[in-house]
Short mmCIF file of C-alpha atoms and ligand atoms in Angstrom, two decimals:
data_model
loop_
_atom_site.label_atom_id
_atom_site.label_comp_id
_atom_site.label_asym_id
_atom_site.label_seq_id
_atom_site.Cartn_x
_atom_site.Cartn_y
_atom_site.Cartn_z
CA MET A 1 90.45 195.94 -56.67
CA PRO A 2 89.61 191.90 -56.13
CA ILE A 3 87.64 190.09 -58.72
CA ILE A 4 85.45 188.52 -55.50
CA ASP A 5 85.05 189.93 -52.59
CA VAL A 6 83.20 188.11 -49.33
CA GLU A 7 82.33 190.01 -46.02
CA GLY A 8 81.28 188.10 -43.27
CA LEU A 9 79.33 185.93 -45.06
CA THR A 10 76.70 183.86 -42.62
CA TYR A 11 74.37 181.82 -44.52
CA ILE A 12 71.26 180.05 -42.96
CA TYR A 13 69.64 176.98 -44.73
CA ALA A 14 66.13 176.90 -44.45
CA LYS A 15 66.01 180.13 -42.34
CA GLY A 16 63.20 180.50 -39.58
CA THR A 17 62.11 176.83 -39.69
CA PRO A 18 62.75 174.12 -37.21
CA TYR A 19 65.41 172.56 -39.97
CA ALA A 20 67.58 175.90 -40.41
CA ARG A 21 71.27 174.65 -40.19
CA LYS A 22 74.13 177.44 -40.41
CA ALA A 23 76.47 176.47 -43.34
CA LEU A 24 78.75 179.48 -43.75
CA ASN A 25 79.57 181.33 -40.71
CA GLN A 26 81.27 184.90 -41.15
CA VAL A 27 83.20 184.03 -43.62
CA SER A 28 85.29 186.71 -45.43
CA LEU A 29 88.00 186.58 -48.42
CA SER A 30 88.76 188.19 -51.24
CA ILE A 31 90.06 186.78 -54.87
CA ASP A 32 92.22 188.52 -57.41
CA GLN A 33 92.02 188.28 -61.10
CA GLY A 34 93.55 185.85 -62.58
CA GLU A 35 94.31 184.02 -59.32
CA PHE A 36 93.83 179.99 -58.77
CA ILE A 37 91.71 179.48 -55.56
CA GLY A 38 91.71 176.05 -54.05
CA VAL A 39 89.00 175.88 -51.67
CA VAL A 40 88.85 172.43 -49.34
CA GLY A 41 87.45 171.09 -46.42
CA ALA A 42 85.45 167.67 -44.65
CA ASN A 43 82.06 166.90 -45.58
CA GLY A 44 79.93 169.69 -45.14
CA SER A 45 82.32 172.08 -44.21
CA GLY A 46 80.19 174.61 -46.66
CA LYS A 47 82.44 174.44 -49.87
CA SER A 48 79.58 174.08 -52.34
CA THR A 49 77.46 176.73 -50.75
CA LEU A 50 80.53 179.36 -50.35
CA VAL A 51 80.89 178.88 -54.40
CA GLN A 52 77.21 179.02 -55.12
CA HIS A 53 77.39 182.59 -53.98
CA PHE A 54 79.84 183.62 -56.21
CA ASN A 55 76.86 183.31 -59.25
CA GLY A 56 74.58 184.85 -57.65
CA LEU A 57 72.71 181.29 -56.96
CA LEU A 58 72.65 181.97 -53.06
CA GLN A 59 72.24 185.47 -51.51
CA PRO A 60 73.97 185.97 -48.05
CA THR A 61 71.67 185.96 -45.29
CA LYS A 62 73.99 188.18 -43.48
CA GLY A 63 77.20 190.27 -45.25
CA ARG A 64 78.16 190.88 -48.72
CA VAL A 65 79.47 189.27 -52.01
CA THR A 66 80.76 191.47 -54.84
CA VAL A 67 81.84 190.01 -58.00
CA CYS A 68 83.83 192.37 -60.42
CA GLY A 69 82.88 195.22 -57.63
CA ARG A 70 79.15 194.37 -57.84
CA ASP A 71 77.04 193.59 -54.64
CA THR A 72 75.31 190.29 -56.21
CA SER A 73 72.34 191.03 -53.97
CA SER A 74 71.09 193.06 -56.58
CA LYS A 75 68.62 191.05 -58.48
CA GLU A 76 69.38 192.87 -61.81
CA TYR A 77 73.07 192.24 -61.67
CA ARG A 78 72.35 188.51 -60.23
CA ASN A 79 70.47 187.58 -63.65
CA SER A 80 73.71 188.85 -65.41
CA LEU A 81 76.40 186.75 -63.51
CA TRP A 82 76.01 183.32 -65.40
CA ARG A 83 77.75 185.50 -68.43
CA LYS A 84 80.56 186.41 -65.98
CA VAL A 85 80.82 183.14 -64.16
CA GLY A 86 81.07 179.76 -65.47
CA MET A 87 79.80 177.05 -63.08
CA VAL A 88 80.91 173.43 -63.25
CA PHE A 89 78.46 171.50 -60.50
CA GLN A 90 79.33 168.39 -59.44
CA PHE A 91 78.61 165.19 -62.10
CA PRO A 92 78.15 168.03 -64.54
CA GLU A 93 77.80 165.69 -66.88
CA GLN A 94 74.23 164.67 -65.68
CA GLN A 95 73.04 167.96 -67.18
CA LEU A 96 73.99 167.36 -70.88
CA PHE A 97 70.72 166.93 -72.42
CA ALA A 98 71.00 167.10 -75.89
CA GLU A 99 71.15 164.78 -79.11
CA THR A 100 74.56 165.37 -79.74
CA VAL A 101 77.61 166.84 -78.74
CA ALA A 102 77.78 169.78 -80.44
CA GLN A 103 74.27 170.60 -79.74
CA ASP A 104 74.84 170.25 -76.06
CA VAL A 105 78.10 173.02 -76.37
CA ALA A 106 75.74 175.21 -78.05
CA TYR A 107 72.69 175.81 -75.89
CA GLY A 108 74.41 177.89 -73.63
CA LEU A 109 76.13 180.25 -76.35
CA LYS A 110 72.33 179.85 -77.89
CA ASN A 111 71.64 182.02 -74.72
CA LEU A 112 74.45 184.47 -74.73
CA GLY A 113 72.62 186.08 -77.92
CA LEU A 114 75.74 184.98 -80.42
CA SER A 115 75.51 184.77 -84.39
CA GLN A 116 75.42 181.46 -85.54
CA ASP A 117 78.80 182.09 -86.84
CA GLU A 118 79.96 182.97 -83.92
CA ILE A 119 78.79 179.29 -82.24
CA ASN A 120 80.13 177.50 -85.26
CA ARG A 121 83.48 178.61 -84.44
CA ARG A 122 83.59 178.26 -80.61
CA VAL A 123 81.78 175.05 -80.38
CA PRO A 124 84.56 173.13 -81.80
CA PHE A 125 87.36 175.50 -79.95
CA ALA A 126 85.90 174.41 -77.28
CA LEU A 127 86.29 170.73 -77.75
CA GLU A 128 89.33 171.22 -78.72
CA GLN A 129 90.32 172.98 -75.39
CA VAL A 130 89.19 169.67 -73.29
CA GLY A 131 91.74 167.48 -75.53
CA LEU A 132 88.53 166.29 -77.76
CA ASP A 133 88.41 165.94 -81.87
CA PRO A 134 85.54 167.68 -82.95
CA THR A 135 85.59 165.76 -86.03
CA GLU A 136 85.19 162.68 -84.19
CA VAL A 137 82.75 164.05 -81.02
CA ALA A 138 80.43 166.48 -82.02
CA ASP A 139 77.65 164.82 -83.90
CA LEU A 140 77.42 161.76 -81.23
CA SER A 141 75.46 161.30 -78.73
CA PRO A 142 77.11 162.51 -75.23
CA LEU A 143 75.88 159.18 -74.09
CA VAL A 144 78.00 156.91 -75.95
CA LEU A 145 81.27 158.45 -74.56
CA SER A 146 83.22 157.39 -72.04
CA GLY A 147 82.74 158.94 -67.83
CA GLY A 148 85.64 160.85 -68.51
CA MET A 149 84.71 161.76 -71.81
CA ARG A 150 81.44 163.24 -70.76
CA ARG A 151 82.76 165.21 -68.23
CA ARG A 152 85.40 166.87 -70.61
CA VAL A 153 81.98 167.76 -73.05
CA ALA A 154 80.26 169.13 -69.13
CA LEU A 155 83.20 171.05 -68.80
CA ALA A 156 83.27 172.24 -72.79
CA THR A 157 79.87 173.90 -72.54
CA VAL A 158 81.14 176.18 -69.73
CA LEU A 159 84.17 177.21 -71.36
CA ALA A 160 82.32 178.14 -74.96
CA MET A 161 80.73 180.81 -72.90
CA GLN A 162 84.22 182.19 -72.40
CA PRO A 163 83.12 182.99 -68.43
CA GLU A 164 85.61 185.40 -66.65
CA ILE A 165 85.61 183.62 -63.47
CA LEU A 166 85.49 179.71 -63.60
CA VAL A 167 83.98 178.09 -60.77
CA LEU A 168 84.33 173.97 -60.59
CA ASP A 169 82.75 171.97 -57.23
CA GLU A 170 84.80 168.67 -57.37
CA PRO A 171 85.51 168.35 -61.10
CA THR A 172 87.60 165.10 -60.76
CA ALA A 173 84.85 163.48 -58.59
CA GLY A 174 84.50 160.00 -59.73
CA LEU A 175 86.85 160.44 -62.17
CA ASP A 176 89.97 157.58 -62.49
CA ALA A 177 93.82 158.68 -62.16
CA VAL A 178 93.82 159.42 -65.75
CA GLY A 179 90.58 160.97 -66.28
CA ARG A 180 92.13 163.27 -63.31
CA GLU A 181 95.09 164.54 -64.46
CA VAL A 182 93.41 165.22 -68.27
CA ILE A 183 90.42 167.56 -66.61
CA LEU A 184 93.54 168.88 -63.92
CA GLN A 185 95.52 170.22 -67.01
CA ILE A 186 92.95 171.16 -69.13
CA ILE A 187 91.66 173.60 -66.28
CA LYS A 188 95.53 174.55 -64.89
CA ASP A 189 95.85 175.57 -68.68
CA LEU A 190 93.22 177.81 -69.25
CA GLN A 191 94.19 179.80 -65.69
CA GLN A 192 97.94 180.30 -67.35
CA GLU A 193 96.82 181.16 -70.84
CA ARG A 194 93.72 182.91 -70.39
CA ASN A 195 94.16 184.40 -67.24
CA THR A 196 90.97 183.24 -65.95
CA THR A 197 90.30 183.06 -62.11
CA VAL A 198 89.44 179.48 -61.29
CA ILE A 199 88.22 178.14 -57.86
CA MET A 200 88.26 175.08 -57.25
CA VAL A 201 86.51 172.71 -55.14
CA SER A 202 88.18 169.65 -54.11
CA HIS A 203 87.76 167.14 -50.61
CA SER A 204 91.92 166.18 -51.53
CA LEU A 205 94.46 168.72 -50.54
CA ARG A 206 96.70 166.43 -52.96
CA GLU A 207 95.36 167.40 -56.29
CA LEU A 208 95.16 171.26 -55.42
CA ILE A 209 98.56 171.78 -53.59
CA PRO A 210 100.40 171.61 -56.89
CA LEU A 211 97.82 173.57 -58.52
CA VAL A 212 96.81 176.63 -56.59
CA ASP A 213 98.22 180.03 -55.70
CA ARG A 214 96.26 179.79 -52.61
CA LEU A 215 94.15 177.61 -50.71
CA VAL A 216 90.79 178.14 -48.50
CA VAL A 217 90.32 176.00 -45.36
CA LEU A 218 86.89 175.34 -44.62
CA ASN A 219 85.63 174.13 -41.41
CA ARG A 220 82.22 173.88 -40.35
CA GLY A 221 81.17 176.92 -42.21
CA LYS A 222 84.66 178.96 -41.06
CA VAL A 223 87.72 179.49 -43.02
CA ALA A 224 90.44 177.32 -40.43
CA ALA A 225 92.93 178.78 -42.54
CA CYS A 226 93.94 180.74 -46.55
CA GLY A 227 97.15 181.33 -47.84
CA THR A 228 99.83 179.63 -50.16
CA PRO A 229 99.92 175.65 -49.76
CA GLY A 230 103.14 176.49 -47.84
CA GLU A 231 101.90 179.14 -45.31
CA VAL A 232 98.56 176.95 -44.90
CA LEU A 233 100.42 173.57 -44.64
CA GLY A 234 103.24 175.27 -42.10
CA CYS A 235 100.94 176.67 -39.61
CA ASN A 236 98.60 174.61 -39.44
CA PRO A 237 98.91 171.83 -36.56
CA LEU A 238 97.33 168.39 -38.37
CA GLN A 239 94.74 168.33 -36.79
CA ASN A 240 92.81 170.96 -38.62
CA LEU A 241 93.74 169.71 -41.84
CA LYS A 242 92.48 165.81 -40.74
CA GLY A 243 89.30 164.36 -43.43
CA ILE A 244 90.88 166.70 -46.22
CA GLY A 245 93.09 164.71 -48.02
CA LEU A 246 96.11 164.85 -46.84
CA PRO A 247 99.34 163.51 -49.41
CA ASP A 248 100.72 160.70 -47.80
CA TYR A 249 104.48 162.35 -47.75
CA LEU A 250 102.86 165.25 -45.72
CA ARG A 251 100.83 162.92 -42.93
CA LEU A 252 103.98 161.81 -42.62
CA ILE A 253 106.05 164.46 -42.40
CA CYS A 254 103.25 166.31 -39.54
CA GLU A 255 103.53 162.95 -37.28
CA LEU A 256 107.28 163.77 -37.58
CA LYS A 257 106.31 167.48 -36.41
CA GLU A 258 104.22 166.15 -33.65
CA ARG A 259 106.81 164.09 -32.27
CA GLY A 260 109.15 167.05 -31.94
CA VAL A 261 110.70 166.88 -35.32
CA GLN A 262 111.96 170.86 -36.70
CA PHE A 263 112.13 171.55 -40.13
CA GLU A 264 114.16 174.39 -41.57
CA ASN A 265 112.59 174.91 -44.66
CA PRO A 266 108.56 174.67 -45.00
CA VAL A 267 107.39 171.13 -46.52
CA THR A 268 104.70 171.75 -49.89
CA THR A 269 105.83 169.52 -52.48
CA PHE A 270 106.75 165.85 -52.25
CA GLN A 271 110.72 167.04 -53.07
CA ASP A 272 110.59 169.89 -50.52
CA ALA A 273 109.94 166.75 -47.98
CA GLU A 274 112.56 164.11 -50.14
CA GLN A 275 115.03 166.66 -49.31
CA ALA A 276 114.07 167.28 -45.88
CA LEU A 277 113.90 163.47 -45.00
CA GLU A 278 117.24 163.05 -46.41
CA LYS A 279 118.88 165.43 -44.32
CA LEU A 280 117.22 163.99 -41.65
CA ILE A 281 118.36 160.67 -41.96
CA LYS A 282 122.11 162.00 -42.99
CA GLU A 283 122.22 163.71 -39.60
CA SER A 284 121.07 160.58 -37.41
CA VAL A 285 123.28 158.40 -38.92
CA ARG A 286 126.06 160.96 -38.17
N1 ATP B 301 69.70 172.53 -49.39
C1 ATP B 301 70.07 172.36 -48.40
N2 ATP B 301 69.26 172.43 -47.49
C2 ATP B 301 69.45 172.29 -46.14
N3 ATP B 301 71.27 172.07 -45.48
C3 ATP B 301 71.90 171.75 -46.41
C4 ATP B 301 71.61 171.92 -47.96
N4 ATP B 301 72.37 172.11 -48.35
C5 ATP B 301 73.61 171.96 -47.65
N5 ATP B 301 73.23 171.75 -46.56
C6 ATP B 301 73.75 172.19 -45.43
O1 ATP B 301 74.57 172.89 -45.21
C7 ATP B 301 75.88 172.44 -44.34
C8 ATP B 301 77.26 172.93 -45.84
O2 ATP B 301 76.77 171.87 -46.74
P1 ATP B 301 77.98 172.03 -48.13
O3 ATP B 301 77.30 171.14 -49.13
O4 ATP B 301 78.32 173.47 -48.65
O5 ATP B 301 79.26 171.64 -47.78
P2 ATP B 301 80.33 170.86 -48.88
O6 ATP B 301 81.86 171.47 -48.01
O7 ATP B 301 79.94 170.69 -49.85
O8 ATP B 301 79.86 169.28 -48.72
P3 ATP B 301 80.48 167.92 -48.96
O9 ATP B 301 82.08 167.94 -49.47
O10 ATP B 301 79.59 166.82 -48.79
O11 ATP B 301 80.28 168.59 -51.13
C9 ATP B 301 75.86 170.40 -44.00
O12 ATP B 301 75.85 170.87 -42.85
C10 ATP B 301 74.72 170.38 -45.33
O13 ATP B 301 73.96 169.62 -44.32
MG1 MG B 302 79.89 170.14 -51.49
#
């Protein structure tokens, strides 16, 4: 049984008003326990709208979303979904509000009704998970930390709740290259060590390709492609992938394909591209 199942999901903002806007149109997909799914697409393609259905924040205008086998349109279930599905919104550090880092991380745990002992155990553990030293940062105000560290604290507030499913909406937006790498590695480790199901939204195929099991490409509210990075990149002409951060090496490969060059093996990683180009050059000098 898939952990998340989306069937014919259509979502219309401001339905019935002159401002009605169809953000998702007949989206179907299923996600298995422990999978790492990348959701990619241009601005306004419906990425945030889709993932906000996974924690019950939005309910389908049409169609059905089930999480762990239960329909999210049940109000009673929806009210408990936040325990299962951890949601890291874009720029989550803006939601830090407590006086200290430790209080921020503890906040959600209090709402879970955990004992003080359990909270005292989980707070430093979550900070360590995101690569912060609890003895150094726990008593600091989040305001004195760098942007990258605040983002990590925000991630810790969600990880501390030990969600079965982790949804991240553009978790690296606005960070520098080092900050991005740190966050991506934390997320990957979490999925591999705890078998957490991870759904990560990004503008950039570049950062998703090395991480994910499968990609979902959205285009104007529809699924334009879905599959392993190899499948998605192998079957799609460049135009479907424009505007979604195609890495330079793939842009080169796609342009060569458009000019009629054929590649025997699928090209997904940088190494694949290197090998394919080396072969091409050798053949052309023969
Ligand atoms: N609250 C809202 N009210 C009305 N329309 C909305 C609302 N939120 C999003 N939309 C519209 O729905 C469509 C999908 O938006 P969504 O935010 O899901 O896209 P996205 O892929 O996450 O974009 P981005 O990359 O900019 O974050 C867009 O056309 C957007 O303008
Ligand atoms: Mg968005």
